[in-house]
Amino acid sequence: MKTTARNSLPILPGLLVLPILLTLPAGCDRATQPEFTVCPPEPQNSVAYLKSLCDGKSSVAVTQDIIIRGFVTANDLYGEFYRTIVVEDASGGIAIAAEGSPLADLYPFGIVATIRCNGLTLCDYGGKIQLGTTPGDDGAGCIPREELARYIRTEPPGGETPSAQFLTFDAVSARHIDTRVRFDDVRFADAGKTWCDTDPETGRTVATERVIVDTRGRTFTVRTAATCAYAKEPLPQGTGSLYGIIDYFAGKYSLRVTNREAEFSGTATSSAASPRTAGCPARTTQEFTAATPPTAYP
């Protein structure tokens, strides 16, 4: 005779409900959790796909459950990107307007960020797609600090760091906007000047464009924000490498330096030259090529 094992413990009415409830994922209870929640598995979309939803003619409110994931490749460390972080995956990068200072503490360079875009707005500012809230005169509106946790979640990069793609000036195109790149064997045509000019009336620094020159005499614009911590310091001398994010406005490309990464033969101007700030990546003379940005589809 075949014997079947049975549970001899008595089953009391109503007691089965509690363990079932306790095993439900807390993150899926959207009615009681105002913070960012992801209930796996959820599909991820590419940054390129997200940007394609904005045709540039008007802002577009994101009403679909679109999720992107990528490395943080720029923030407000050294005041370089004021109220902005840049997130990049294998398909491209996008600037996200956000309140909070310093953002570098919340979203340090190289950390992996997952952004739930439903409820945010895409806008075209001077030909560049940005993500944030209802846009104003200066582009996308900033996500309020108290709402950041609702839209953005971070996780350790697992020992990886975002790579900087080597480019020549003539190779820069629309697909490189808001991506991290590296220009080698360049020099500043304005060597001897400071990163930013100073308004003679107020004594304040102003956003300034300088020019770099490659070995073939071609030029490219480097734009530095007035909020930059090293705005009044002299430009590097000699020849070297410059790292940054490709920016775009009204038909013109420019480079915005990130993490103070300027490695020149005549002047040591890297983040190692100043005290480390929370979120500042360790600096070496080697380029970052350990990993490529996370891939997301479509």
PDB file of C-alpha atoms in Angstrom:
ATOM      1  CA  MET A   1       0.000   0.000   0.000  1.00  0.00           C
ATOM      2  CA  LYS A   2       1.286   3.415  -0.913  1.00  0.00           C
ATOM      3  CA  THR A   3       1.575   5.748   2.087  1.00  0.00           C
ATOM      4  CA  THR A   4       1.137   9.489   1.663  1.00  0.00           C
ATOM      5  CA  ALA A   5       2.757  11.817   4.188  1.00  0.00           C
ATOM      6  CA  ARG A   6       0.408  14.351   5.682  1.00  0.00           C
ATOM      7  CA  ASN A   7       0.918  17.479   7.738  1.00  0.00           C
ATOM      8  CA  SER A   8      -0.448  16.657  11.163  1.00  0.00           C
ATOM      9  CA  LEU A   9      -0.580  20.269  12.346  1.00  0.00           C
ATOM     10  CA  PRO A  10      -4.095  21.658  12.615  1.00  0.00           C
ATOM     11  CA  ILE A  11      -5.079  24.423  10.261  1.00  0.00           C
ATOM     12  CA  LEU A  12      -6.836  27.219  12.062  1.00  0.00           C
ATOM     13  CA  PRO A  13      -9.193  29.428  10.095  1.00  0.00           C
ATOM     14  CA  GLY A  14      -7.751  32.822   9.177  1.00  0.00           C
ATOM     15  CA  LEU A  15      -4.106  32.024  10.020  1.00  0.00           C
ATOM     16  CA  LEU A  16      -3.121  31.328   6.421  1.00  0.00           C
ATOM     17  CA  VAL A  17      -3.736  34.928   5.432  1.00  0.00           C
ATOM     18  CA  LEU A  18      -0.908  36.381   7.520  1.00  0.00           C
ATOM     19  CA  PRO A  19       2.044  34.408   6.060  1.00  0.00           C
ATOM     20  CA  ILE A  20       0.739  35.002   2.555  1.00  0.00           C
ATOM     21  CA  LEU A  21       0.657  38.724   3.149  1.00  0.00           C
ATOM     22  CA  LEU A  22       4.103  38.674   4.697  1.00  0.00           C
ATOM     23  CA  THR A  23       5.584  37.092   1.586  1.00  0.00           C
ATOM     24  CA  LEU A  24       4.232  39.712  -0.799  1.00  0.00           C
ATOM     25  CA  PRO A  25       6.956  42.077  -2.122  1.00  0.00           C
ATOM     26  CA  ALA A  26       6.625  45.335  -0.259  1.00  0.00           C
ATOM     27  CA  GLY A  27       7.833  47.317  -3.282  1.00  0.00           C
ATOM     28  CA  CYS A  28       4.739  46.320  -5.278  1.00  0.00           C
ATOM     29  CA  ASP A  29       2.291  48.011  -2.926  1.00  0.00           C
ATOM     30  CA  ARG A  30       2.204  51.289  -4.792  1.00  0.00           C
ATOM     31  CA  ALA A  31      -0.722  52.549  -2.729  1.00  0.00           C
ATOM     32  CA  THR A  32       1.398  52.681   0.428  1.00  0.00           C
ATOM     33  CA  GLN A  33       4.895  53.240  -1.002  1.00  0.00           C
ATOM     34  CA  PRO A  34       5.483  56.778  -2.349  1.00  0.00           C
ATOM     35  CA  GLU A  35       9.133  56.025  -3.126  1.00  0.00           C
ATOM     36  CA  PHE A  36      10.610  54.634  -6.323  1.00  0.00           C
ATOM     37  CA  THR A  37       9.463  51.026  -6.697  1.00  0.00           C
ATOM     38  CA  VAL A  38      10.373  48.430  -9.284  1.00  0.00           C
ATOM     39  CA  CYS A  39       8.653  45.070  -9.178  1.00  0.00           C
ATOM     40  CA  PRO A  40      10.821  42.722 -11.268  1.00  0.00           C
ATOM     41  CA  PRO A  41      10.712  41.707 -13.924  1.00  0.00           C
ATOM     42  CA  GLU A  42      10.051  45.026 -15.640  1.00  0.00           C
ATOM     43  CA  PRO A  43      11.338  45.807 -19.135  1.00  0.00           C
ATOM     44  CA  GLN A  44      13.914  48.541 -19.539  1.00  0.00           C
ATOM     45  CA  ASN A  45      14.073  50.944 -22.435  1.00  0.00           C
ATOM     46  CA  SER A  46      17.098  52.556 -23.999  1.00  0.00           C
ATOM     47  CA  VAL A  47      17.951  56.212 -23.595  1.00  0.00           C
ATOM     48  CA  ALA A  48      17.771  56.545 -27.385  1.00  0.00           C
ATOM     49  CA  TYR A  49      14.212  55.212 -27.399  1.00  0.00           C
ATOM     50  CA  LEU A  50      13.163  57.616 -24.651  1.00  0.00           C
ATOM     51  CA  LYS A  51      14.630  60.591 -26.512  1.00  0.00           C
ATOM     52  CA  SER A  52      12.918  59.515 -29.734  1.00  0.00           C
ATOM     53  CA  LEU A  53       9.523  60.210 -28.118  1.00  0.00           C
ATOM     54  CA  CYS A  54      10.202  63.962 -28.268  1.00  0.00           C
ATOM     55  CA  ASP A  55      10.003  65.381 -31.783  1.00  0.00           C
ATOM     56  CA  GLY A  56      11.518  68.706 -30.786  1.00  0.00           C
ATOM     57  CA  LYS A  57       8.424  70.710 -31.665  1.00  0.00           C
ATOM     58  CA  SER A  58       6.924  70.684 -28.177  1.00  0.00           C
ATOM     59  CA  SER A  59       7.487  69.127 -24.780  1.00  0.00           C
ATOM     60  CA  VAL A  60       6.150  65.611 -24.256  1.00  0.00           C
ATOM     61  CA  ALA A  61       4.771  64.302 -20.976  1.00  0.00           C
ATOM     62  CA  VAL A  62       5.819  60.697 -20.402  1.00  0.00           C
ATOM     63  CA  THR A  63       2.686  58.720 -19.568  1.00  0.00           C
ATOM     64  CA  GLN A  64       4.020  55.214 -20.229  1.00  0.00           C
ATOM     65  CA  ASP A  65       5.923  52.994 -17.812  1.00  0.00           C
ATOM     66  CA  ILE A  66       9.292  53.693 -19.402  1.00  0.00           C
ATOM     67  CA  ILE A  67      12.366  52.810 -17.372  1.00  0.00           C
ATOM     68  CA  ILE A  68      15.950  53.615 -18.357  1.00  0.00           C
ATOM     69  CA  ARG A  69      19.150  52.505 -16.649  1.00  0.00           C
ATOM     70  CA  GLY A  70      22.710  53.729 -17.046  1.00  0.00           C
ATOM     71  CA  PHE A  71      25.851  55.177 -15.517  1.00  0.00           C
ATOM     72  CA  VAL A  72      25.848  58.652 -14.016  1.00  0.00           C
ATOM     73  CA  THR A  73      28.529  60.389 -16.088  1.00  0.00           C
ATOM     74  CA  ALA A  74      28.093  63.995 -14.916  1.00  0.00           C
ATOM     75  CA  ASN A  75      26.793  65.850 -11.876  1.00  0.00           C
ATOM     76  CA  ASP A  76      27.435  69.041  -9.907  1.00  0.00           C
ATOM     77  CA  LEU A  77      30.812  67.955  -8.547  1.00  0.00           C
ATOM     78  CA  TYR A  78      33.083  71.025  -8.782  1.00  0.00           C
ATOM     79  CA  GLY A  79      29.974  72.951  -9.864  1.00  0.00           C
ATOM     80  CA  GLU A  80      30.357  71.708 -13.442  1.00  0.00           C
ATOM     81  CA  PHE A  81      26.712  70.699 -14.070  1.00  0.00           C
ATOM     82  CA  TYR A  82      24.415  72.858 -11.959  1.00  0.00           C
ATOM     83  CA  ARG A  83      21.163  71.112 -10.933  1.00  0.00           C
ATOM     84  CA  THR A  84      21.811  68.431 -13.538  1.00  0.00           C
ATOM     85  CA  ILE A  85      22.928  64.837 -13.780  1.00  0.00           C
ATOM     86  CA  VAL A  86      23.698  63.001 -17.000  1.00  0.00           C
ATOM     87  CA  VAL A  87      22.804  59.318 -17.348  1.00  0.00           C
ATOM     88  CA  GLU A  88      24.267  57.223 -20.156  1.00  0.00           C
ATOM     89  CA  ASP A  89      23.629  53.721 -21.468  1.00  0.00           C
ATOM     90  CA  ALA A  90      24.960  51.928 -24.540  1.00  0.00           C
ATOM     91  CA  SER A  91      22.556  53.823 -26.813  1.00  0.00           C
ATOM     92  CA  GLY A  92      23.322  57.370 -25.669  1.00  0.00           C
ATOM     93  CA  GLY A  93      22.976  59.842 -22.818  1.00  0.00           C
ATOM     94  CA  ILE A  94      20.407  62.275 -21.460  1.00  0.00           C
ATOM     95  CA  ALA A  95      20.547  65.254 -19.099  1.00  0.00           C
ATOM     96  CA  ILE A  96      18.127  65.130 -16.174  1.00  0.00           C
ATOM     97  CA  ALA A  97      17.204  68.350 -14.370  1.00  0.00           C
ATOM     98  CA  ALA A  98      17.050  67.873 -10.605  1.00  0.00           C
ATOM     99  CA  GLU A  99      17.069  69.958  -7.437  1.00  0.00           C
ATOM    100  CA  GLY A 100      19.316  69.134  -4.525  1.00  0.00           C
ATOM    101  CA  SER A 101      22.785  70.259  -3.580  1.00  0.00           C
ATOM    102  CA  PRO A 102      25.141  68.632  -3.847  1.00  0.00           C
ATOM    103  CA  LEU A 103      23.672  66.180  -6.352  1.00  0.00           C
ATOM    104  CA  ALA A 104      27.097  64.532  -6.452  1.00  0.00           C
ATOM    105  CA  ASP A 105      26.409  63.120  -2.987  1.00  0.00           C
ATOM    106  CA  LEU A 106      23.140  61.557  -4.144  1.00  0.00           C
ATOM    107  CA  TYR A 107      24.332  60.519  -7.603  1.00  0.00           C
ATOM    108  CA  PRO A 108      28.132  60.207  -7.640  1.00  0.00           C
ATOM    109  CA  PHE A 109      30.070  59.674 -10.830  1.00  0.00           C
ATOM    110  CA  GLY A 110      29.969  56.064 -12.041  1.00  0.00           C
ATOM    111  CA  ILE A 111      26.996  54.909  -9.982  1.00  0.00           C
ATOM    112  CA  VAL A 112      24.245  53.047 -11.833  1.00  0.00           C
ATOM    113  CA  ALA A 113      20.930  54.906 -11.876  1.00  0.00           C
ATOM    114  CA  THR A 114      17.506  53.546 -12.800  1.00  0.00           C
ATOM    115  CA  ILE A 115      14.976  56.210 -13.776  1.00  0.00           C
ATOM    116  CA  ARG A 116      11.228  55.681 -13.844  1.00  0.00           C
ATOM    117  CA  CYS A 117      10.161  58.245 -16.433  1.00  0.00           C
ATOM    118  CA  ASN A 118       6.371  58.031 -16.114  1.00  0.00           C
ATOM    119  CA  GLY A 119       5.236  61.420 -14.802  1.00  0.00           C
ATOM    120  CA  LEU A 120       8.264  63.336 -16.082  1.00  0.00           C
ATOM    121  CA  THR A 121       8.531  65.508 -19.191  1.00  0.00           C
ATOM    122  CA  LEU A 122      10.813  65.454 -22.230  1.00  0.00           C
ATOM    123  CA  CYS A 123      11.686  68.785 -23.773  1.00  0.00           C
ATOM    124  CA  ASP A 124      13.873  70.046 -26.584  1.00  0.00           C
ATOM    125  CA  TYR A 125      16.162  72.863 -25.463  1.00  0.00           C
ATOM    126  CA  GLY A 126      18.158  74.311 -28.323  1.00  0.00           C
ATOM    127  CA  GLY A 127      18.034  70.992 -30.167  1.00  0.00           C
ATOM    128  CA  LYS A 128      18.964  68.792 -27.201  1.00  0.00           C
ATOM    129  CA  ILE A 129      16.431  66.502 -25.496  1.00  0.00           C
ATOM    130  CA  GLN A 130      16.271  66.840 -21.704  1.00  0.00           C
ATOM    131  CA  LEU A 131      14.254  65.068 -19.013  1.00  0.00           C
ATOM    132  CA  GLY A 132      12.631  66.788 -16.056  1.00  0.00           C
ATOM    133  CA  THR A 133       9.377  68.505 -15.187  1.00  0.00           C
ATOM    134  CA  THR A 134       7.394  71.159 -17.075  1.00  0.00           C
ATOM    135  CA  PRO A 135       9.971  73.137 -19.073  1.00  0.00           C
ATOM    136  CA  GLY A 136      10.672  76.836 -18.680  1.00  0.00           C
ATOM    137  CA  ASP A 137      12.874  79.375 -20.424  1.00  0.00           C
ATOM    138  CA  ASP A 138      16.055  77.492 -19.480  1.00  0.00           C
ATOM    139  CA  GLY A 139      14.948  74.025 -20.514  1.00  0.00           C
ATOM    140  CA  ALA A 140      13.457  71.194 -18.496  1.00  0.00           C
ATOM    141  CA  GLY A 141      12.154  72.029 -15.046  1.00  0.00           C
ATOM    142  CA  CYS A 142      13.952  70.434 -12.110  1.00  0.00           C
ATOM    143  CA  ILE A 143      12.556  67.397 -10.318  1.00  0.00           C
ATOM    144  CA  PRO A 144      11.971  68.603  -6.730  1.00  0.00           C
ATOM    145  CA  ARG A 145      14.389  67.134  -4.220  1.00  0.00           C
ATOM    146  CA  GLU A 146      11.559  65.580  -2.187  1.00  0.00           C
ATOM    147  CA  GLU A 147      10.392  63.699  -5.290  1.00  0.00           C
ATOM    148  CA  LEU A 148      13.765  62.385  -6.480  1.00  0.00           C
ATOM    149  CA  ALA A 149      13.319  59.050  -4.685  1.00  0.00           C
ATOM    150  CA  ARG A 150      10.070  58.569  -6.559  1.00  0.00           C
ATOM    151  CA  TYR A 151      11.794  58.648  -9.929  1.00  0.00           C
ATOM    152  CA  ILE A 152      15.461  57.725  -9.438  1.00  0.00           C
ATOM    153  CA  ARG A 153      17.029  54.716  -7.753  1.00  0.00           C
ATOM    154  CA  THR A 154      20.754  53.995  -7.576  1.00  0.00           C
ATOM    155  CA  GLU A 155      22.859  50.881  -7.111  1.00  0.00           C
ATOM    156  CA  PRO A 156      26.601  50.227  -6.850  1.00  0.00           C
ATOM    157  CA  PRO A 157      28.335  49.782 -10.225  1.00  0.00           C
ATOM    158  CA  GLY A 158      29.963  46.522  -9.151  1.00  0.00           C
ATOM    159  CA  GLY A 159      33.519  47.755  -9.583  1.00  0.00           C
ATOM    160  CA  GLU A 160      32.885  49.040 -13.095  1.00  0.00           C
ATOM    161  CA  THR A 161      33.351  52.590 -14.297  1.00  0.00           C
ATOM    162  CA  PRO A 162      31.879  54.292 -17.365  1.00  0.00           C
ATOM    163  CA  SER A 163      34.190  54.474 -20.330  1.00  0.00           C
ATOM    164  CA  ALA A 164      35.058  57.655 -22.181  1.00  0.00           C
ATOM    165  CA  GLN A 165      34.841  57.202 -25.928  1.00  0.00           C
ATOM    166  CA  PHE A 166      37.852  58.552 -27.808  1.00  0.00           C
ATOM    167  CA  LEU A 167      36.763  60.987 -30.515  1.00  0.00           C
ATOM    168  CA  THR A 168      38.274  63.387 -32.982  1.00  0.00           C
ATOM    169  CA  PHE A 169      36.605  66.743 -33.473  1.00  0.00           C
ATOM    170  CA  ASP A 170      35.217  65.890 -36.899  1.00  0.00           C
ATOM    171  CA  ALA A 171      33.661  62.639 -35.623  1.00  0.00           C
ATOM    172  CA  VAL A 172      31.290  64.340 -33.178  1.00  0.00           C
ATOM    173  CA  SER A 173      27.655  63.871 -34.204  1.00  0.00           C
ATOM    174  CA  ALA A 174      24.135  63.978 -32.779  1.00  0.00           C
ATOM    175  CA  ARG A 175      24.420  60.493 -31.289  1.00  0.00           C
ATOM    176  CA  HIS A 176      27.237  61.715 -29.020  1.00  0.00           C
ATOM    177  CA  ILE A 177      25.135  64.416 -27.330  1.00  0.00           C
ATOM    178  CA  ASP A 178      25.232  63.934 -23.536  1.00  0.00           C
ATOM    179  CA  THR A 179      27.783  61.112 -23.754  1.00  0.00           C
ATOM    180  CA  ARG A 180      31.216  61.026 -22.142  1.00  0.00           C
ATOM    181  CA  VAL A 181      34.148  61.411 -24.532  1.00  0.00           C
ATOM    182  CA  ARG A 182      37.878  62.024 -24.578  1.00  0.00           C
ATOM    183  CA  PHE A 183      39.938  64.285 -26.844  1.00  0.00           C
ATOM    184  CA  ASP A 184      43.647  63.440 -27.016  1.00  0.00           C
ATOM    185  CA  ASP A 185      46.656  65.492 -28.135  1.00  0.00           C
ATOM    186  CA  VAL A 186      44.881  68.814 -27.800  1.00  0.00           C
ATOM    187  CA  ARG A 187      45.960  72.209 -26.487  1.00  0.00           C
ATOM    188  CA  PHE A 188      44.115  75.326 -25.404  1.00  0.00           C
ATOM    189  CA  ALA A 189      44.374  78.174 -27.879  1.00  0.00           C
ATOM    190  CA  ASP A 190      43.645  80.519 -24.966  1.00  0.00           C
ATOM    191  CA  ALA A 191      46.406  79.199 -22.686  1.00  0.00           C
ATOM    192  CA  GLY A 192      47.180  81.801 -20.053  1.00  0.00           C
ATOM    193  CA  LYS A 193      43.548  82.790 -19.613  1.00  0.00           C
ATOM    194  CA  THR A 194      41.268  81.414 -16.910  1.00  0.00           C
ATOM    195  CA  TRP A 195      38.550  78.828 -17.472  1.00  0.00           C
ATOM    196  CA  CYS A 196      35.905  81.541 -17.140  1.00  0.00           C
ATOM    197  CA  ASP A 197      35.875  85.282 -17.714  1.00  0.00           C
ATOM    198  CA  THR A 198      34.882  87.712 -14.976  1.00  0.00           C
ATOM    199  CA  ASP A 199      32.228  90.371 -15.312  1.00  0.00           C
ATOM    200  CA  PRO A 200      34.116  93.633 -14.681  1.00  0.00           C
ATOM    201  CA  GLU A 201      31.079  95.286 -13.100  1.00  0.00           C
ATOM    202  CA  THR A 202      30.062  92.555 -10.662  1.00  0.00           C
ATOM    203  CA  GLY A 203      33.327  90.658 -10.288  1.00  0.00           C
ATOM    204  CA  ARG A 204      31.425  87.412 -10.837  1.00  0.00           C
ATOM    205  CA  THR A 205      32.486  84.689 -13.199  1.00  0.00           C
ATOM    206  CA  VAL A 206      30.371  84.118 -16.290  1.00  0.00           C
ATOM    207  CA  ALA A 207      29.845  81.032 -18.442  1.00  0.00           C
ATOM    208  CA  THR A 208      32.673  81.097 -20.949  1.00  0.00           C
ATOM    209  CA  GLU A 209      33.693  79.353 -24.145  1.00  0.00           C
ATOM    210  CA  ARG A 210      37.342  78.534 -24.824  1.00  0.00           C
ATOM    211  CA  VAL A 211      38.887  76.808 -27.828  1.00  0.00           C
ATOM    212  CA  ILE A 212      41.023  73.669 -28.020  1.00  0.00           C
ATOM    213  CA  VAL A 213      43.160  72.795 -31.041  1.00  0.00           C
ATOM    214  CA  ASP A 214      44.219  69.342 -32.245  1.00  0.00           C
ATOM    215  CA  THR A 215      47.429  68.331 -34.041  1.00  0.00           C
ATOM    216  CA  ARG A 216      45.854  69.102 -37.441  1.00  0.00           C
ATOM    217  CA  GLY A 217      44.847  72.615 -36.476  1.00  0.00           C
ATOM    218  CA  ARG A 218      41.149  71.819 -36.130  1.00  0.00           C
ATOM    219  CA  THR A 219      39.277  73.502 -33.299  1.00  0.00           C
ATOM    220  CA  PHE A 220      36.512  72.627 -30.842  1.00  0.00           C
ATOM    221  CA  THR A 221      34.673  74.661 -28.216  1.00  0.00           C
ATOM    222  CA  VAL A 222      34.960  73.993 -24.484  1.00  0.00           C
ATOM    223  CA  ARG A 223      32.196  75.584 -22.418  1.00  0.00           C
ATOM    224  CA  THR A 224      32.579  76.081 -18.670  1.00  0.00           C
ATOM    225  CA  ALA A 225      29.718  77.018 -16.327  1.00  0.00           C
ATOM    226  CA  ALA A 226      30.032  80.097 -14.131  1.00  0.00           C
ATOM    227  CA  THR A 227      29.353  77.871 -11.124  1.00  0.00           C
ATOM    228  CA  CYS A 228      32.508  75.830 -11.779  1.00  0.00           C
ATOM    229  CA  ALA A 229      34.756  75.678  -8.700  1.00  0.00           C
ATOM    230  CA  TYR A 230      37.920  76.214 -10.766  1.00  0.00           C
ATOM    231  CA  ALA A 231      36.437  78.953 -12.985  1.00  0.00           C
ATOM    232  CA  LYS A 232      39.119  81.490 -11.978  1.00  0.00           C
ATOM    233  CA  GLU A 233      42.053  79.111 -12.313  1.00  0.00           C
ATOM    234  CA  PRO A 234      44.339  79.248 -15.370  1.00  0.00           C
ATOM    235  CA  LEU A 235      43.750  76.921 -18.287  1.00  0.00           C
ATOM    236  CA  PRO A 236      46.137  73.975 -18.673  1.00  0.00           C
ATOM    237  CA  GLN A 237      49.257  74.586 -20.713  1.00  0.00           C
ATOM    238  CA  GLY A 238      50.958  72.178 -23.058  1.00  0.00           C
ATOM    239  CA  THR A 239      49.314  69.255 -24.830  1.00  0.00           C
ATOM    240  CA  GLY A 240      47.145  66.586 -23.289  1.00  0.00           C
ATOM    241  CA  SER A 241      43.778  64.874 -22.944  1.00  0.00           C
ATOM    242  CA  LEU A 242      40.454  66.399 -22.027  1.00  0.00           C
ATOM    243  CA  TYR A 243      37.423  64.440 -20.783  1.00  0.00           C
ATOM    244  CA  GLY A 244      33.842  65.612 -20.748  1.00  0.00           C
ATOM    245  CA  ILE A 245      30.259  65.507 -21.966  1.00  0.00           C
ATOM    246  CA  ILE A 246      29.307  66.562 -25.482  1.00  0.00           C
ATOM    247  CA  ASP A 247      26.806  69.407 -25.255  1.00  0.00           C
ATOM    248  CA  TYR A 248      24.684  70.936 -28.005  1.00  0.00           C
ATOM    249  CA  PHE A 249      22.751  74.150 -28.433  1.00  0.00           C
ATOM    250  CA  ALA A 250      21.342  75.846 -31.536  1.00  0.00           C
ATOM    251  CA  GLY A 251      23.446  73.927 -34.040  1.00  0.00           C
ATOM    252  CA  LYS A 252      26.736  74.084 -32.120  1.00  0.00           C
ATOM    253  CA  TYR A 253      28.571  71.275 -30.323  1.00  0.00           C
ATOM    254  CA  SER A 254      30.778  71.908 -27.318  1.00  0.00           C
ATOM    255  CA  LEU A 255      32.575  69.964 -24.613  1.00  0.00           C
ATOM    256  CA  ARG A 256      31.784  70.373 -20.927  1.00  0.00           C
ATOM    257  CA  VAL A 257      34.562  69.045 -18.723  1.00  0.00           C
ATOM    258  CA  THR A 258      33.551  66.542 -16.037  1.00  0.00           C
ATOM    259  CA  ASN A 259      35.309  65.655 -12.780  1.00  0.00           C
ATOM    260  CA  ARG A 260      38.013  68.176 -13.628  1.00  0.00           C
ATOM    261  CA  GLU A 261      39.636  65.636 -15.892  1.00  0.00           C
ATOM    262  CA  ALA A 262      42.318  67.506 -17.791  1.00  0.00           C
ATOM    263  CA  GLU A 263      45.636  65.706 -18.178  1.00  0.00           C
ATOM    264  CA  PHE A 264      48.172  68.007 -19.773  1.00  0.00           C
ATOM    265  CA  SER A 265      51.943  67.913 -20.023  1.00  0.00           C
ATOM    266  CA  GLY A 266      52.403  71.513 -18.945  1.00  0.00           C
ATOM    267  CA  THR A 267      49.954  71.681 -16.021  1.00  0.00           C
ATOM    268  CA  ALA A 268      48.500  69.089 -13.662  1.00  0.00           C
ATOM    269  CA  THR A 269      44.820  69.982 -13.525  1.00  0.00           C
ATOM    270  CA  SER A 270      42.855  66.989 -12.416  1.00  0.00           C
ATOM    271  CA  SER A 271      40.570  66.278  -9.502  1.00  0.00           C
ATOM    272  CA  ALA A 272      43.635  65.049  -7.626  1.00  0.00           C
ATOM    273  CA  ALA A 273      44.803  68.662  -7.399  1.00  0.00           C
ATOM    274  CA  SER A 274      42.013  69.534  -4.961  1.00  0.00           C
ATOM    275  CA  PRO A 275      40.691  67.863  -1.788  1.00  0.00           C
ATOM    276  CA  ARG A 276      38.418  64.945  -2.556  1.00  0.00           C
ATOM    277  CA  THR A 277      34.709  65.616  -2.373  1.00  0.00           C
ATOM    278  CA  ALA A 278      32.042  63.035  -1.589  1.00  0.00           C
ATOM    279  CA  GLY A 279      31.215  61.244  -4.801  1.00  0.00           C
ATOM    280  CA  CYS A 280      34.496  62.192  -6.502  1.00  0.00           C
ATOM    281  CA  PRO A 281      36.029  59.279  -8.409  1.00  0.00           C
ATOM    282  CA  ALA A 282      39.590  58.250  -7.718  1.00  0.00           C
ATOM    283  CA  ARG A 283      41.851  59.794 -10.351  1.00  0.00           C
ATOM    284  CA  THR A 284      44.682  58.086 -12.140  1.00  0.00           C
ATOM    285  CA  THR A 285      46.585  58.775 -15.344  1.00  0.00           C
ATOM    286  CA  GLN A 286      44.858  55.853 -17.012  1.00  0.00           C
ATOM    287  CA  GLU A 287      41.743  56.316 -19.071  1.00  0.00           C
ATOM    288  CA  PHE A 288      38.472  54.784 -17.899  1.00  0.00           C
ATOM    289  CA  THR A 289      37.829  51.774 -20.118  1.00  0.00           C
ATOM    290  CA  ALA A 290      36.766  49.176 -17.589  1.00  0.00           C
ATOM    291  CA  ALA A 291      33.174  48.968 -18.710  1.00  0.00           C
ATOM    292  CA  THR A 292      30.704  50.147 -21.269  1.00  0.00           C
ATOM    293  CA  PRO A 293      27.365  51.676 -20.235  1.00  0.00           C
ATOM    294  CA  PRO A 294      24.538  49.263 -19.384  1.00  0.00           C
ATOM    295  CA  THR A 295      22.524  48.076 -22.332  1.00  0.00           C
ATOM    296  CA  ALA A 296      18.758  48.517 -22.452  1.00  0.00           C
ATOM    297  CA  TYR A 297      16.183  47.786 -25.158  1.00  0.00           C
ATOM    298  CA  PRO A 298      14.599  48.672 -27.480  1.00  0.00           C
TER     299      PRO A 298
END
